[in-house]
Amino acid sequence: MIANAATLGPGITSKGDPRVSGVGRLLRSAKIDELPQLMNVLKGDMSLVGPRPEDPRYVAQYTPEQKRILHFRPGITSAASLVYRNEEEMLSGLDWEALYQKEILPAKLSIDLVYLSQRTLLSDFLLIVRTILSMLS
């Protein structure tokens, strides 16, 4: 991302977003743009598996049910991040931010809440494996 990207547009990026630098596009296409967040895992601020951190502008609009997601430590990967692996490609067109807020984000929150209510050490391990495999494919 370019400097001050968070203040220059929506809290999400779409395909062809001008705020993403050339290096950022390369990292995103290889699906390794989240690797620096491993430092946050080592610090204990994040886990490997958990709901993806969301922009506070969107979190402020969560329903009480959706706010349950905030009780879990954020993670580098989640069930929803696998389902929406190519989310940026879906976010095209005139009103892509509205599409994200009205359809994609609620679906992602629902997927993650269901996963987190049933998670086990094995399911987390399998999710990590699936994430690695999806990065390699």
Short mmCIF file of C-alpha atoms in Angstrom, two decimals:
data_model
loop_
_atom_site.label_atom_id
_atom_site.label_comp_id
_atom_site.label_asym_id
_atom_site.label_seq_id
_atom_site.Cartn_x
_atom_site.Cartn_y
_atom_site.Cartn_z
CA MET A 1 0.00 0.00 0.00
CA ILE A 2 1.08 3.53 -0.55
CA ALA A 3 1.66 5.94 2.34
CA ASN A 4 -1.56 7.01 4.12
CA ALA A 5 -3.62 4.50 2.11
CA ALA A 6 -6.09 4.02 4.97
CA THR A 7 -7.04 7.70 4.85
CA LEU A 8 -7.31 7.86 1.07
CA GLY A 9 -10.25 5.55 0.52
CA PRO A 10 -12.43 2.73 1.83
CA GLY A 11 -11.23 0.24 4.42
CA ILE A 12 -10.97 -2.49 1.81
CA THR A 13 -9.23 -2.76 -1.52
CA SER A 14 -10.72 -3.72 -4.83
CA LYS A 15 -9.15 -5.11 -7.97
CA GLY A 16 -6.93 -2.45 -9.50
CA ASP A 17 -7.04 -0.23 -6.39
CA PRO A 18 -4.57 2.62 -7.04
CA ARG A 19 -3.55 2.65 -3.36
CA VAL A 20 -1.79 -0.71 -3.79
CA SER A 21 1.83 -0.28 -4.82
CA GLY A 22 3.55 -2.40 -7.46
CA VAL A 23 5.27 -4.49 -4.80
CA GLY A 24 1.95 -4.81 -2.99
CA ARG A 25 0.27 -6.14 -6.13
CA LEU A 26 3.03 -8.71 -6.52
CA LEU A 27 2.72 -9.83 -2.88
CA ARG A 28 -1.08 -9.99 -3.15
CA SER A 29 -0.99 -12.02 -6.35
CA ALA A 30 1.29 -14.54 -4.62
CA LYS A 31 -1.04 -14.44 -1.57
CA ILE A 32 1.89 -13.65 0.74
CA ASP A 33 0.95 -10.09 1.64
CA GLU A 34 -0.15 -11.23 5.11
CA LEU A 35 3.19 -12.81 6.06
CA PRO A 36 4.39 -9.71 7.97
CA GLN A 37 1.51 -10.32 10.36
CA LEU A 38 3.41 -13.34 11.68
CA MET A 39 5.19 -10.77 13.87
CA ASN A 40 1.81 -10.01 15.47
CA VAL A 41 1.31 -13.74 16.09
CA LEU A 42 4.71 -13.96 17.78
CA LYS A 43 3.83 -10.93 19.94
CA GLY A 44 0.54 -12.58 20.93
CA ASP A 45 -1.67 -9.92 19.36
CA MET A 46 -2.99 -12.34 16.73
CA SER A 47 -3.32 -16.08 16.23
CA LEU A 48 -2.76 -18.13 13.11
CA VAL A 49 -6.47 -18.96 12.88
CA GLY A 50 -9.14 -16.46 13.81
CA PRO A 51 -11.41 -13.86 12.26
CA ARG A 52 -9.57 -11.44 10.01
CA PRO A 53 -9.20 -7.95 11.49
CA GLU A 54 -11.70 -5.55 9.99
CA ASP A 55 -11.62 -1.82 9.41
CA PRO A 56 -13.11 0.01 12.44
CA ARG A 57 -15.48 1.88 10.11
CA TYR A 58 -17.18 -1.42 9.30
CA VAL A 59 -16.95 -2.85 12.83
CA ALA A 60 -18.93 0.16 14.08
CA GLN A 61 -21.85 -1.04 11.95
CA TYR A 62 -21.91 -4.65 13.22
CA THR A 63 -25.16 -6.02 14.58
CA PRO A 64 -25.10 -7.36 18.16
CA GLU A 65 -24.84 -10.89 16.74
CA GLN A 66 -21.91 -9.93 14.52
CA LYS A 67 -20.12 -8.24 17.44
CA ARG A 68 -19.62 -11.70 18.97
CA ILE A 69 -16.72 -12.07 16.53
CA LEU A 70 -14.82 -9.46 18.55
CA HIS A 71 -14.50 -11.92 21.45
CA PHE A 72 -12.01 -13.95 19.42
CA ARG A 73 -8.38 -13.10 18.79
CA PRO A 74 -7.93 -12.03 15.17
CA GLY A 75 -6.01 -14.37 12.91
CA ILE A 76 -4.01 -14.52 9.74
CA THR A 77 -6.43 -16.99 8.17
CA SER A 78 -10.04 -17.95 8.75
CA ALA A 79 -12.73 -20.12 7.23
CA ALA A 80 -14.20 -17.05 5.54
CA SER A 81 -10.86 -15.96 4.12
CA LEU A 82 -10.65 -19.28 2.30
CA VAL A 83 -14.19 -19.01 0.95
CA TYR A 84 -13.52 -15.44 -0.17
CA ARG A 85 -9.94 -16.05 -1.28
CA ASN A 86 -10.49 -14.02 -4.46
CA GLU A 87 -12.53 -11.30 -2.79
CA GLU A 88 -10.75 -8.44 -4.58
CA GLU A 89 -11.88 -9.83 -7.93
CA MET A 90 -15.48 -9.84 -6.70
CA LEU A 91 -15.18 -6.20 -5.70
CA SER A 92 -15.46 -4.52 -9.04
CA GLY A 93 -18.11 -2.34 -10.55
CA LEU A 94 -19.54 0.97 -9.56
CA ASP A 95 -20.52 0.40 -5.94
CA TRP A 96 -18.12 -2.30 -4.78
CA GLU A 97 -17.91 -0.96 -1.23
CA ALA A 98 -21.68 -1.27 -0.81
CA LEU A 99 -21.46 -4.84 -2.15
CA TYR A 100 -18.82 -5.59 0.47
CA GLN A 101 -20.80 -4.06 3.34
CA LYS A 102 -24.20 -5.46 2.43
CA GLU A 103 -23.34 -8.94 1.13
CA ILE A 104 -19.75 -10.08 1.50
CA LEU A 105 -18.95 -8.87 5.02
CA PRO A 106 -22.13 -10.31 6.61
CA ALA A 107 -21.48 -13.65 4.88
CA LYS A 108 -17.85 -13.69 6.06
CA LEU A 109 -18.89 -12.91 9.63
CA SER A 110 -21.50 -15.67 9.55
CA ILE A 111 -19.01 -18.23 8.20
CA ASP A 112 -16.44 -17.34 10.84
CA LEU A 113 -18.94 -17.34 13.71
CA VAL A 114 -20.10 -20.84 12.76
CA TYR A 115 -16.50 -22.05 12.43
CA LEU A 116 -15.44 -20.50 15.74
CA SER A 117 -18.39 -22.03 17.58
CA GLN A 118 -17.24 -25.52 16.50
CA ARG A 119 -13.46 -25.11 16.27
CA THR A 120 -11.01 -27.67 17.54
CA LEU A 121 -7.25 -27.93 17.44
CA LEU A 122 -7.62 -30.36 14.53
CA SER A 123 -9.95 -28.05 12.58
CA ASP A 124 -7.51 -25.16 13.08
CA PHE A 125 -4.64 -27.33 11.85
CA LEU A 126 -6.62 -28.41 8.79
CA LEU A 127 -7.56 -24.80 8.07
CA ILE A 128 -3.88 -23.82 8.15
CA VAL A 129 -3.07 -26.68 5.75
CA ARG A 130 -5.91 -25.62 3.41
CA THR A 131 -4.64 -22.05 3.53
CA ILE A 132 -1.12 -23.10 2.58
CA LEU A 133 -2.45 -25.30 -0.23
CA SER A 134 -4.58 -22.45 -1.57
CA MET A 135 -1.53 -20.16 -1.55
CA LEU A 136 0.41 -22.72 -3.57
CA SER A 137 -2.32 -23.32 -6.14
#
